[in-house]
Coordinates of C-alpha atoms and ligand atoms in Angstrom, one line a residue:
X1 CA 48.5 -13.2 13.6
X2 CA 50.7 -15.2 11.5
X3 CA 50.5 -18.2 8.8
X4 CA 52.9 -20.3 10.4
X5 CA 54.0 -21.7 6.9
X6 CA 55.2 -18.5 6.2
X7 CA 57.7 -17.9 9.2
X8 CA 61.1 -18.3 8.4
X9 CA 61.6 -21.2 10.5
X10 CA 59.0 -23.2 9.0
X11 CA 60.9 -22.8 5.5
X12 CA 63.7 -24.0 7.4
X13 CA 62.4 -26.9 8.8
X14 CA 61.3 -28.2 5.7
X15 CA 64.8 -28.2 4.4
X16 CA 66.1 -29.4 7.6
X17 CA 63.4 -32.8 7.8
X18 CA 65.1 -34.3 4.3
X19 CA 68.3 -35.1 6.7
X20 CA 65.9 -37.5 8.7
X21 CA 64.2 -38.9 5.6
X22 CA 67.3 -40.5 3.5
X23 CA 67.1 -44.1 3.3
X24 CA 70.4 -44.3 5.1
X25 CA 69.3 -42.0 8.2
X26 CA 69.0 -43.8 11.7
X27 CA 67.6 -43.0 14.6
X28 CA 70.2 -44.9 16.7
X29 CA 73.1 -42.7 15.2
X30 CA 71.8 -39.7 17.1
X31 CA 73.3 -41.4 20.0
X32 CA 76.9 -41.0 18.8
X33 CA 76.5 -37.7 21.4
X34 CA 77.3 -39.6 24.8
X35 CA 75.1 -36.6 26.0
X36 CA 72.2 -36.8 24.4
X37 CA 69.7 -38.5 26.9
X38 CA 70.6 -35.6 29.0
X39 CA 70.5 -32.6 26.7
X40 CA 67.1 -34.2 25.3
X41 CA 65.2 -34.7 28.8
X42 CA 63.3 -32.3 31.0
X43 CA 62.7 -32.9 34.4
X44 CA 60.0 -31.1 36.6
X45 CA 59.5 -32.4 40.0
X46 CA 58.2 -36.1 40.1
X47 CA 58.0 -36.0 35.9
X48 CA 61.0 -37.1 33.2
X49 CA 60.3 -36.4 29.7
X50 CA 62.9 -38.0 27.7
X51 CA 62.5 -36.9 24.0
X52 CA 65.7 -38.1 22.4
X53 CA 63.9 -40.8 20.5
X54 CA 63.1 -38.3 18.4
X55 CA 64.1 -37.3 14.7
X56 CA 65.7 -34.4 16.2
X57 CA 69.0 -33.3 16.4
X58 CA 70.5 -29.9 18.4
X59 CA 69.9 -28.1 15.3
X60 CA 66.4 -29.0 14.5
X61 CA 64.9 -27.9 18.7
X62 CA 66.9 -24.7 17.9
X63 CA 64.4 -23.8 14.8
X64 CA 61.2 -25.5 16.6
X65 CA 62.0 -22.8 19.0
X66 CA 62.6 -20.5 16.5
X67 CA 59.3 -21.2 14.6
X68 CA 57.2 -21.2 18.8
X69 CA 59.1 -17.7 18.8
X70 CA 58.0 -16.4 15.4
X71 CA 54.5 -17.8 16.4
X72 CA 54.4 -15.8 19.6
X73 CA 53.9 -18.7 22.2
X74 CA 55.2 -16.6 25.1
X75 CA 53.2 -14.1 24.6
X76 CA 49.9 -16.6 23.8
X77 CA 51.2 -18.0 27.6
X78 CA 50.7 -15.2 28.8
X79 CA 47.7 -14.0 27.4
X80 CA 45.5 -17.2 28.6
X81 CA 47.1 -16.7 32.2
X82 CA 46.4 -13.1 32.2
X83 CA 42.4 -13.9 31.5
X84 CA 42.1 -12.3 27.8
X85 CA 39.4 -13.5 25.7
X86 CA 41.7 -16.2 23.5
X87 CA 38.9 -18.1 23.0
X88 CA 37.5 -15.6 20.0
X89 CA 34.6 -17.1 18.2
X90 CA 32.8 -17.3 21.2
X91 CA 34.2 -13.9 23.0
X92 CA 35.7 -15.7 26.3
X93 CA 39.0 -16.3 28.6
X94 CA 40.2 -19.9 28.7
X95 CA 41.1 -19.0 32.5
X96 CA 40.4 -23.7 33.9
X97 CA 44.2 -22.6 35.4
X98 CA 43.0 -20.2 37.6
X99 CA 40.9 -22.8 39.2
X100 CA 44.2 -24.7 40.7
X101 CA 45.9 -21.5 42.2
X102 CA 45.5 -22.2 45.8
X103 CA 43.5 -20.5 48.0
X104 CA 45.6 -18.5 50.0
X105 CA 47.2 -17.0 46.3
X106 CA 43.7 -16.9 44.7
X107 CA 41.7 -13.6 44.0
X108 CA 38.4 -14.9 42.4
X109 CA 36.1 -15.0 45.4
X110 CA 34.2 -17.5 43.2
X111 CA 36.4 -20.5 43.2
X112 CA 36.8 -20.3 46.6
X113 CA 33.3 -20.1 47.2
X114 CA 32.6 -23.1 45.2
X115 CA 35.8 -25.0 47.2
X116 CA 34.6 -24.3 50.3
X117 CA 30.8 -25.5 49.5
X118 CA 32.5 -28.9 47.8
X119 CA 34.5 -29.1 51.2
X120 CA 31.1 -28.8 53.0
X121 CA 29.5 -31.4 50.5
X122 CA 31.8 -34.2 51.0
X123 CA 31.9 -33.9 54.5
X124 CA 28.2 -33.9 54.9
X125 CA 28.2 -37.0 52.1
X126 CA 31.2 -38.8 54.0
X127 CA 30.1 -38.4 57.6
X128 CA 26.2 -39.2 56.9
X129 CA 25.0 -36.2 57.7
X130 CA 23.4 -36.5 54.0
X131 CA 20.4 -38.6 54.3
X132 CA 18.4 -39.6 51.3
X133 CA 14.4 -39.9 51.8
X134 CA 14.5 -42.9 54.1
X135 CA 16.9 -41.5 56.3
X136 CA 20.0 -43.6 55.4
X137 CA 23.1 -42.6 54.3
X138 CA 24.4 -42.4 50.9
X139 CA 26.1 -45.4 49.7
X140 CA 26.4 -44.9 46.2
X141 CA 27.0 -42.2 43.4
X142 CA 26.0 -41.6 39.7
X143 CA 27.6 -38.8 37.6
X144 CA 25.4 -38.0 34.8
X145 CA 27.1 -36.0 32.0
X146 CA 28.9 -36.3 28.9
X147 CA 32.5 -35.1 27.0
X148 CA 34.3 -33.0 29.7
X149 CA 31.3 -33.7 32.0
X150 CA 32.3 -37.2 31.8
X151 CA 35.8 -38.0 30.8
X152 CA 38.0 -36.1 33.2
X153 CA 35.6 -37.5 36.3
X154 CA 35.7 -41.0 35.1
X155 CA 39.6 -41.3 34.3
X156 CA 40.8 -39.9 37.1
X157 CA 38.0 -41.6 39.4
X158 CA 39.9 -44.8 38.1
X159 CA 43.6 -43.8 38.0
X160 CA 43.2 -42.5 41.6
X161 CA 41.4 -45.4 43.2
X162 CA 44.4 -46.6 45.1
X163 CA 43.2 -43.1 47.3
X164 CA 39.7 -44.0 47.5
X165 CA 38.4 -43.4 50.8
X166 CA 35.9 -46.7 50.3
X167 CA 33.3 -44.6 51.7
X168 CA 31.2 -45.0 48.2
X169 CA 30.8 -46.9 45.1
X170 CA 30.8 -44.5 41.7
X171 CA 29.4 -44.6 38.8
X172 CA 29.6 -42.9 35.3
X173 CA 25.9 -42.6 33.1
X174 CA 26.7 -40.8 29.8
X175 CA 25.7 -42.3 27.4
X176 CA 21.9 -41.8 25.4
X177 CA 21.8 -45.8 24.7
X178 CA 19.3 -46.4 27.4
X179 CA 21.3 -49.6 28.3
X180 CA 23.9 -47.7 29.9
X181 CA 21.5 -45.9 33.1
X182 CA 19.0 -48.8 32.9
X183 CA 21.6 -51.6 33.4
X184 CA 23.0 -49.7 36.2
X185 CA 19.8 -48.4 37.8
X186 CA 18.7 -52.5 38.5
X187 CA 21.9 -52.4 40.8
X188 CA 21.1 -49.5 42.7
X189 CA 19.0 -48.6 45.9
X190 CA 17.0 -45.4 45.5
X191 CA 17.1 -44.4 49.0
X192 CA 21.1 -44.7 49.1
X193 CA 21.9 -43.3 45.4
X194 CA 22.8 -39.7 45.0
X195 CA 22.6 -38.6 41.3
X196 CA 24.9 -35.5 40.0
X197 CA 23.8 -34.0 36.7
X198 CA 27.3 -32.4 35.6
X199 CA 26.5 -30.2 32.7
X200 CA 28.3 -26.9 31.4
X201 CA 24.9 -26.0 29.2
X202 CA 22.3 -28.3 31.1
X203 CA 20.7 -28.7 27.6
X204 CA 23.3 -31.8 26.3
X205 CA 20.6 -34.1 24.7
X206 CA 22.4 -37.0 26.3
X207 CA 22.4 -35.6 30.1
X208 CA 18.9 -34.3 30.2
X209 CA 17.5 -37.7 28.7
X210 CA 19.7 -39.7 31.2
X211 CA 18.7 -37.1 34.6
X212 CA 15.1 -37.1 33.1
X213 CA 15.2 -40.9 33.2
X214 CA 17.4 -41.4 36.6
X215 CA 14.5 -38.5 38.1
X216 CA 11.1 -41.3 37.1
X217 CA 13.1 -44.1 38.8
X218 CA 13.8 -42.1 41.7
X219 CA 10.1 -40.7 42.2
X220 CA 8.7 -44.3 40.9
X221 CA 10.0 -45.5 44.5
X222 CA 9.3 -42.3 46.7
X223 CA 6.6 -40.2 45.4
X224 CA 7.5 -37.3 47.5
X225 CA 9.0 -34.3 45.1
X226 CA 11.2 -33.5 48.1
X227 CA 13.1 -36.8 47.2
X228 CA 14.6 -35.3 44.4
X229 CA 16.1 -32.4 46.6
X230 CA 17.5 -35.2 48.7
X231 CA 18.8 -37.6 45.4
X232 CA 20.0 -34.4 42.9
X233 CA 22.8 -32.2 43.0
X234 CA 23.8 -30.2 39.5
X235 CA 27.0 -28.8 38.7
X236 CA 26.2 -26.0 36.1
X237 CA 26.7 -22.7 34.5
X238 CA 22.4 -22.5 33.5
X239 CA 21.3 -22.3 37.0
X240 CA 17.8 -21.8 36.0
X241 CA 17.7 -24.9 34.1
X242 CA 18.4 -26.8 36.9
X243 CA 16.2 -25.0 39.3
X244 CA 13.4 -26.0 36.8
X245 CA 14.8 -29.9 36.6
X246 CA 13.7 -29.9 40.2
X247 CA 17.5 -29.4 42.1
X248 CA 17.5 -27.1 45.0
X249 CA 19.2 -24.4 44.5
X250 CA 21.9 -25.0 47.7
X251 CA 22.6 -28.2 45.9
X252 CA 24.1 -26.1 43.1
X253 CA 27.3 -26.0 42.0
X254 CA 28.5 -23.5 39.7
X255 CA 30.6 -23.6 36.2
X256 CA 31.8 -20.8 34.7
X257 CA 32.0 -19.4 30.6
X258 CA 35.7 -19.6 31.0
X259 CA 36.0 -22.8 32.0
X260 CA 36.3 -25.1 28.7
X261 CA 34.5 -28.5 29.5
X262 CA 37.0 -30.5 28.3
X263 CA 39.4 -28.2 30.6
X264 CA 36.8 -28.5 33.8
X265 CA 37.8 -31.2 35.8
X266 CA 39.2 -29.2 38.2
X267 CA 36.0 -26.8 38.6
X268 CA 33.0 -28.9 40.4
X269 CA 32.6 -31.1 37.4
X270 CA 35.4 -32.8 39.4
X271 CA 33.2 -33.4 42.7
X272 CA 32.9 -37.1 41.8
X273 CA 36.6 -37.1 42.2
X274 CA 36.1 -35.3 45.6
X275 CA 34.0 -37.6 46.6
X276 CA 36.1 -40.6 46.1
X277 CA 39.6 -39.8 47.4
X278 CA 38.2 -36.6 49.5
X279 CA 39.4 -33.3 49.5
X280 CA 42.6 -33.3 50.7
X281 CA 43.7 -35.6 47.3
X282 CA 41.3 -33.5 45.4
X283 CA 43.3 -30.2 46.5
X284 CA 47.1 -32.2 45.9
X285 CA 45.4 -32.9 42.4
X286 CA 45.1 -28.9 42.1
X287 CA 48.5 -28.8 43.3
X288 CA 50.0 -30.9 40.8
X289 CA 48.4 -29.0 38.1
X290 CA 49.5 -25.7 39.5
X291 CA 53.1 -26.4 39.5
X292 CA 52.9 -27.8 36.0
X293 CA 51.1 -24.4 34.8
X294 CA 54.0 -22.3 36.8
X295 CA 56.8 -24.4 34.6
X296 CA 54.8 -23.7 31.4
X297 CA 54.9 -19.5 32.3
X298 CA 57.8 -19.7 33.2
X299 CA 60.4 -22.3 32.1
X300 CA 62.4 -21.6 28.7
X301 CA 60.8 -23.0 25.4
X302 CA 63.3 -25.6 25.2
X303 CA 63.2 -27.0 28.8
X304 CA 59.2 -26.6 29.0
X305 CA 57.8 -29.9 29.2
X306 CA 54.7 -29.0 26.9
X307 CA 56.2 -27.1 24.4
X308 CA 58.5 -29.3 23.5
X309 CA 56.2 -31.8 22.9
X310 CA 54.0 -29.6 20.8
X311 CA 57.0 -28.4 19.1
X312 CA 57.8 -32.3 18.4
X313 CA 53.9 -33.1 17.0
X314 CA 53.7 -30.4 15.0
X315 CA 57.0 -31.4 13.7
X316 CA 56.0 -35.1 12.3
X317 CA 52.5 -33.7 11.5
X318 CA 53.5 -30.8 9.2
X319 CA 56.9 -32.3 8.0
X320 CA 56.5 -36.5 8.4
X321 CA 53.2 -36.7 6.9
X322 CA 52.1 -38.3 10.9
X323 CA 48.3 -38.9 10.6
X324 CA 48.4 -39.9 14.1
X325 CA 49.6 -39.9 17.4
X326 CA 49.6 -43.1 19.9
X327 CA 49.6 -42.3 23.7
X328 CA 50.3 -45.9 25.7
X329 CA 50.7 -45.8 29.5
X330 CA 51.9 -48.7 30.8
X331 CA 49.7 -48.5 33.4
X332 CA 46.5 -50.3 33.7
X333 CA 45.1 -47.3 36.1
X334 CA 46.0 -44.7 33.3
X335 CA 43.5 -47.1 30.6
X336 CA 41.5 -44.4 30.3
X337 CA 44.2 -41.3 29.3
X338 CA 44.2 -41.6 26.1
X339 CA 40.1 -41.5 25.8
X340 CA 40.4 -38.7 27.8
X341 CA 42.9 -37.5 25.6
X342 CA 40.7 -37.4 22.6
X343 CA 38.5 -34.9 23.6
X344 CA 41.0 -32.9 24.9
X345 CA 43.1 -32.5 21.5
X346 CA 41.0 -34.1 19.0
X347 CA 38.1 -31.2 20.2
X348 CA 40.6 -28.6 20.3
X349 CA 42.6 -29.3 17.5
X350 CA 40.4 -30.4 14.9
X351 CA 39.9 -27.2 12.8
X352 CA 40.6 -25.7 9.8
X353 CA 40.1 -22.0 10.1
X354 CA 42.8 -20.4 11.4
X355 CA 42.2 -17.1 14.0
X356 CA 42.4 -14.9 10.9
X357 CA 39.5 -16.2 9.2
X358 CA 41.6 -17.8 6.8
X359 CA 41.7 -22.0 5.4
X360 CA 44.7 -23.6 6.9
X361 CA 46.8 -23.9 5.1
X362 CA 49.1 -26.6 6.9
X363 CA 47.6 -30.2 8.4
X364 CA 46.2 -29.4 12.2
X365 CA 44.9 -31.6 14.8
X366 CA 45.5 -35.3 14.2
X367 CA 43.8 -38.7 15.2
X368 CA 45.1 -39.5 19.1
X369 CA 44.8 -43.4 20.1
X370 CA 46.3 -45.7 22.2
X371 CA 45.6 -47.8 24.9
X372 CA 46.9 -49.7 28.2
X373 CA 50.6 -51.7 27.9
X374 CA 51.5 -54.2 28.0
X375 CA 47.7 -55.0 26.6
X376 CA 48.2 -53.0 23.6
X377 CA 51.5 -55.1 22.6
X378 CA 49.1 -58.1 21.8
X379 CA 46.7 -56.2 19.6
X380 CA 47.9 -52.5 17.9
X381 CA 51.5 -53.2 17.9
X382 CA 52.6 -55.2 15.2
X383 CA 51.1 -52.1 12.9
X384 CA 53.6 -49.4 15.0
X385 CA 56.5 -52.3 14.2
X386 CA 55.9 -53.4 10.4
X387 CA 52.9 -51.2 9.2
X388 CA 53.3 -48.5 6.4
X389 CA 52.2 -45.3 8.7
X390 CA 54.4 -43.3 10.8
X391 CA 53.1 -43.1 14.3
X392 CA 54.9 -41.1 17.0
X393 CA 54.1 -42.4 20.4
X394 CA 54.5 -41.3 24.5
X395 CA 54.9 -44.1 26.3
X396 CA 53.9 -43.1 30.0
X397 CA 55.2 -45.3 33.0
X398 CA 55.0 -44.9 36.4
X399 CA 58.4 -45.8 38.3
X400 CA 56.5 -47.6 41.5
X401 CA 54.1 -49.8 41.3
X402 CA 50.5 -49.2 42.4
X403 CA 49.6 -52.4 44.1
X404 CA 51.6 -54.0 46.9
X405 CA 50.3 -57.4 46.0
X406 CA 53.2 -60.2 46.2
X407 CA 55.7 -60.0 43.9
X408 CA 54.3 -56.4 43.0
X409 CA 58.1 -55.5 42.1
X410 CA 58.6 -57.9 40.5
X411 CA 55.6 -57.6 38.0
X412 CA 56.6 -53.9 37.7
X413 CA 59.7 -54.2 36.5
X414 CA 58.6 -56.7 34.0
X415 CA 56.0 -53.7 33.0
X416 CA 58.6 -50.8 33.0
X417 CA 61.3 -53.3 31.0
X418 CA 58.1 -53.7 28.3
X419 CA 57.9 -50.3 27.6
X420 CA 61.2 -49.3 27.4
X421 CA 62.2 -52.6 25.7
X422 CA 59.6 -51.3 22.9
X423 CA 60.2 -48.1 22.6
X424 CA 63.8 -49.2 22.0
X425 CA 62.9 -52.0 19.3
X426 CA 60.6 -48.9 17.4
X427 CA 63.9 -47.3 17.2
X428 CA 66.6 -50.0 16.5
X429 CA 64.3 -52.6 14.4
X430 CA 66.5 -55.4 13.5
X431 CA 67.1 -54.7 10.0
X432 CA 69.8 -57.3 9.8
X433 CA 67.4 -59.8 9.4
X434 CA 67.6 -62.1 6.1
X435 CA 63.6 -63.1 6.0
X436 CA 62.1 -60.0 4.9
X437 CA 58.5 -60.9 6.8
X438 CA 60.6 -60.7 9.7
X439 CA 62.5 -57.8 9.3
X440 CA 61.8 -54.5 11.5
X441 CA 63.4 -50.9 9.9
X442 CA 62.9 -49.4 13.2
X443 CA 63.5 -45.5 13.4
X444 CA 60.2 -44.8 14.7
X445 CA 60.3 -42.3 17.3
X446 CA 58.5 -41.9 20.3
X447 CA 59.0 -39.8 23.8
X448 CA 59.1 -41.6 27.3
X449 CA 57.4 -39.9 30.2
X450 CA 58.6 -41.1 33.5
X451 CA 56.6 -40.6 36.8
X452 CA 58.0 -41.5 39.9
X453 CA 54.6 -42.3 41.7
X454 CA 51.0 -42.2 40.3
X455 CA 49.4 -40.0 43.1
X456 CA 46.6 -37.0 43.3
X457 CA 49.2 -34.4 42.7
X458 CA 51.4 -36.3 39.7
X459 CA 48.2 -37.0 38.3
X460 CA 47.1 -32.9 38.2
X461 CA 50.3 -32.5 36.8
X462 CA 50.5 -35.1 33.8
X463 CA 47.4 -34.1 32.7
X464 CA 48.3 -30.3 32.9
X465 CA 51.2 -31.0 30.6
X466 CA 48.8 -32.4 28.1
X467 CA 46.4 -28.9 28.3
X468 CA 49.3 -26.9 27.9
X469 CA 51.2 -29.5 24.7
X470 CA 47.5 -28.6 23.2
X471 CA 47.7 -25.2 23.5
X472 CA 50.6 -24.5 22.3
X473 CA 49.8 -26.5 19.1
X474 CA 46.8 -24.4 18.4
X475 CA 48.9 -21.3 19.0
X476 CA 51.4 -22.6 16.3
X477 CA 49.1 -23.2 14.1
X478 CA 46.8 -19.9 14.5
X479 CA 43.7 -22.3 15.6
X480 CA 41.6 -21.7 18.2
X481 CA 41.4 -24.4 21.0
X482 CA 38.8 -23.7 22.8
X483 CA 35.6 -23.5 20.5
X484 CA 34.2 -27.0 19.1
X485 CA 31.3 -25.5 16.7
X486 CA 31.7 -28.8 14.4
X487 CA 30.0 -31.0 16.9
X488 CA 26.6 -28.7 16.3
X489 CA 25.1 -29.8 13.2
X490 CA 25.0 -33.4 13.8
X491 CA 23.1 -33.0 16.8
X492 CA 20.8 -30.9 14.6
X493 CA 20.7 -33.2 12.3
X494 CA 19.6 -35.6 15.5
X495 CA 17.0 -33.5 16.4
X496 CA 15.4 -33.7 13.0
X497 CA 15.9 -37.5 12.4
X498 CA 14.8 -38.3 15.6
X499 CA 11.4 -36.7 14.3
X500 CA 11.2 -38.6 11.5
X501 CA 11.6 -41.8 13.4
X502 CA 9.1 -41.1 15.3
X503 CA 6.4 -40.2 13.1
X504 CA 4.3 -41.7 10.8
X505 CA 6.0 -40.2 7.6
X506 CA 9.1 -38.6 6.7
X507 CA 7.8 -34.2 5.8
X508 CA 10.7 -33.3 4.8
X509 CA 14.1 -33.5 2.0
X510 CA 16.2 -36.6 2.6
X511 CA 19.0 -38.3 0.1
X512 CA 18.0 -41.8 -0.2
X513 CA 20.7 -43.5 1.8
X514 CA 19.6 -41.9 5.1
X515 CA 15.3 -42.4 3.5
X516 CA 16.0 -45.7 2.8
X517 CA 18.1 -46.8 6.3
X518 CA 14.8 -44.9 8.0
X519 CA 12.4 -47.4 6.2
X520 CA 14.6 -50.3 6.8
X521 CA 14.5 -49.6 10.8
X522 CA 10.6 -49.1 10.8
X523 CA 9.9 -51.9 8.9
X524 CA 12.0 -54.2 10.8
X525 CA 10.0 -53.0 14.2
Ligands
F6P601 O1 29.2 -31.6 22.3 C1 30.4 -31.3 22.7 C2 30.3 -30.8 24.1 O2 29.9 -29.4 24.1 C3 31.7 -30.8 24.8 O3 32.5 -29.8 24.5 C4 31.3 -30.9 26.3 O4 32.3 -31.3 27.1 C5 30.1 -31.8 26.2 O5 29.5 -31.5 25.0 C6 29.1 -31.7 27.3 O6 28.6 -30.5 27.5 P1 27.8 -30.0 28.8 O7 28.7 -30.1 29.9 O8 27.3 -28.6 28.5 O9 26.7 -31.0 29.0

């Protein structure tokens, strides 16, 4: 293992940035090179990055690839396709690709197992064959889970709902705050809701409460304990857990140690998915994301869509000082990418112990944010424009519209010329003007992602490119992506002040901030 701050192209690279940072350095001067849009794009399939908004000239992608070289990143590929335990502190593969090879290529009898039974599932679910206890068929579906259990389901289960089959109406419980189930629960018919309890451990605080919770309402209007057979399905790794929640063991579905939950969309935890645009989309979704993982083994570093943009945020973290990173898609059906996002790099690259044991000693993971355009242009903006911080930003936009409402062109084009008129007023400004309140600098760089349709398989592919971008970060950096042991002590913590609200008196060593916000909230009950 290496500190990348030691490599040889990281020493260059920190020489190379001060060209970007004089005060007389603009962006819009890269473009003297006629070429440049086309050396600085990558194209795979239905998916454009352009990058050449970027403070990057021909000389700066050569040592990125120098420094993804010195760091080993083809051989890192290699080594999470080929199954070996990368994910070290807790002794596992990071193998959530080998749930999109496709069946007739795939050698785990397991995944196609667990295909085949979600095949069966939907089928039974779609065609009525599924009856809950009165007999009737299932109308309506609640995914109870949380983080990866959650996010991937929900955000795709929206970006794909042009593909819904309209067979059934889907919802998304994660949350402890008992408004969230209990709101939703007063809508609901017991005898037509089918609840899925999607959880890697089955012993997330949040789930069990929620399943424990969704379980009384169900049994409150059918006593019968064979209800719950008939209203329950898990997808799981603790099968025992589940068995004892009451789930039938044939309305199991498994989850494996090497699939990450922020990675397991693709696994079962994506049967919600299933469910509303069947399998056939749910499959072209797998597709997608296997064509995007057989670019990232095999493209060169400097035309692989992911590296490059690693390469690029580990540029403006470690050498522009970039506390941040904005994703925007201009697409209202993508709202929910960047949330999804956030677990996905902010629980993967949020760590400061390299693989050797050692403190960092370079800036890692950042804050990802960003939200829907045009929306975001009437709220966040004016900070990206005229605010102190430098924020690198993708703008994602999808070339066709999704609705075929009237004038849907028409309103497209307006949303594709926003995005690309912003990006190119982040990089131009208009530092001609005389009123200094009014003047932009510009030279704020950002990459353009271009999809040609938003569709089950471009979906599986975008987000793919995102895993892999990840990845590769951590692999510079000597992190490891796939643990997320900082997220344990607050729920301890929980656990213990849950306790102490609870109970008469507080047994135990508290500062007086937390002591005294614990009084406050008894006394005021
Ligand atoms: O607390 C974090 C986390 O472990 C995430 O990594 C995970 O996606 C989420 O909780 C839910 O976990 P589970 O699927 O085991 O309920």
């Amino acid at each position: 293992m290496t500190n990348p701050t030691e490599t040889d192209a990281w020493k260059g690279l920190q020489y190379h940035c001060a060209d970007f940072k004089r005060d007389d350095f603009r962006l819009a001067q890269l473009f003297e090179n006629q070429d440049r849009f086309s050396q600085f794009s990558i194209q795979h399939e239905n998916l454009l990055l352009d990058y050449s908004k970027n403070f990057a000239s021909r000389e700066s992608i050569k040592t990125l690839i120098q420094l993804a070289q010195e760091m080993d990143v083809p051989e890192a590929i290699n080594a999470m396709f080929a199954g070996e335990k990368i994910n070290t502190t807790e002794d596992r593969a990071a193998l959530h690709t080998a749930l999109r090879i496709p069946v007739e290529e795939n050698s785990n009898p397991e995944i196609i197992d667990c295909l085949r039974r979600m095949d069966a599932f939907v089928a039974a679910i779609h065609s009525g064959e599924w009856q809950g206890y009165s007999g009737e068929k299932i109308t309506d579906i609640v995914n109870i889970g949380i983080g990866g259990s959650d996010l991937g389901p929900a955000f795709v289960n929206e970006a794909l709902s042009a593909c819904a089959i309209n067979e059934l109406t889907l919802h998304f419980v994660s949350n402890i705050d008992p408004a969230h189930l209990d709101d939703l629960l007063v809508t609901l018919n017991p005898a037509t809701t089918l609840f899925i309890v999607s959880s890697k451990s089955f012993s997330t605080l949040e789930t069990k409460e929620n399943a424990e919770a969704a379980r009384k309402w169900l049994l409150a209007h059918n006593e019968s304990i064979s209800s719950v057979e008939k209203h329950f399905i898990a997808v799981t790794s603790n099968l025992d857990a589940a068995t004892d929640f009451g789930i039938a063991s044939t309305n199991l579905f498994p989850m494996w140690d090497w699939v990450g939950g922020r990675f397991s969309l693709w696994s079962a935890i994506g049967l919600p998915v299933a469910l509303a645009i069947g399998m056939e989309n749910f499959r072209s979704l797998l597709d997608g994301a296997y064509s995007m993982d057989k670019h990232f083994q095999t493209a060169e570093l400097g035309k692989n869509i992911p590296v490059m943009m690693a390469l690029l945020s580990v540029w403006y973290t470690a050498f522009f000082d970039a506390h941040s990173h904005a994703v925007i898609p201009y697409s209202q059906k993508l709202e929910q990418f960047p949330k999804y996002l956030q677990q996905l790099t902010m629980e993967s690259l949020g760590k400061s112990v390299s693989n050797d044991n050692e403190t960092v000693s370079t800036k890692t993971g950042n804050v990802l944010w960003g939200s829907a355009g045009t929306n975001c242009q009437h709220s966040f903006f004016q900070l990206l424009h005229q605010g102190t911080e430098l924020i690198p930003i993708d703008f994602i936009s999808v070339i066709k519209p999704t609705s075929d409402g009237s004038n849907a062109f028409r309103r497209h084009n307006q949303l594709l010329a926003n995005s690309l008129g912003q990006s190119l007023a982040l990089m131009h400004g208009n530092s001609a003007s005389p009123d200094p309140h009014r003047r932009i600098i510009g030279n704020k760089p950002s990459n353009t992602l271009l999809i040609d349709e938003l569709n089950p398989y471009n979906l599986g592919s975008l987000i793919a490119i995102y895993e892999h971008k990840t990845y590769v970060q951590s692999v510079i950096w000597n992190i490891n992506a796939f643990d997320q042991w900082g997220v344990e002590l607050g729920k301890k913590q929980a656990a213990l002040l849950f306790n102490a609200l609870e109970s008469e008196s507080v047994d135990f060593d508290l500062d007086n901030s937390t002591l005294g916000l614990i009084e406050h909230i008894k006394n005021q009950r």
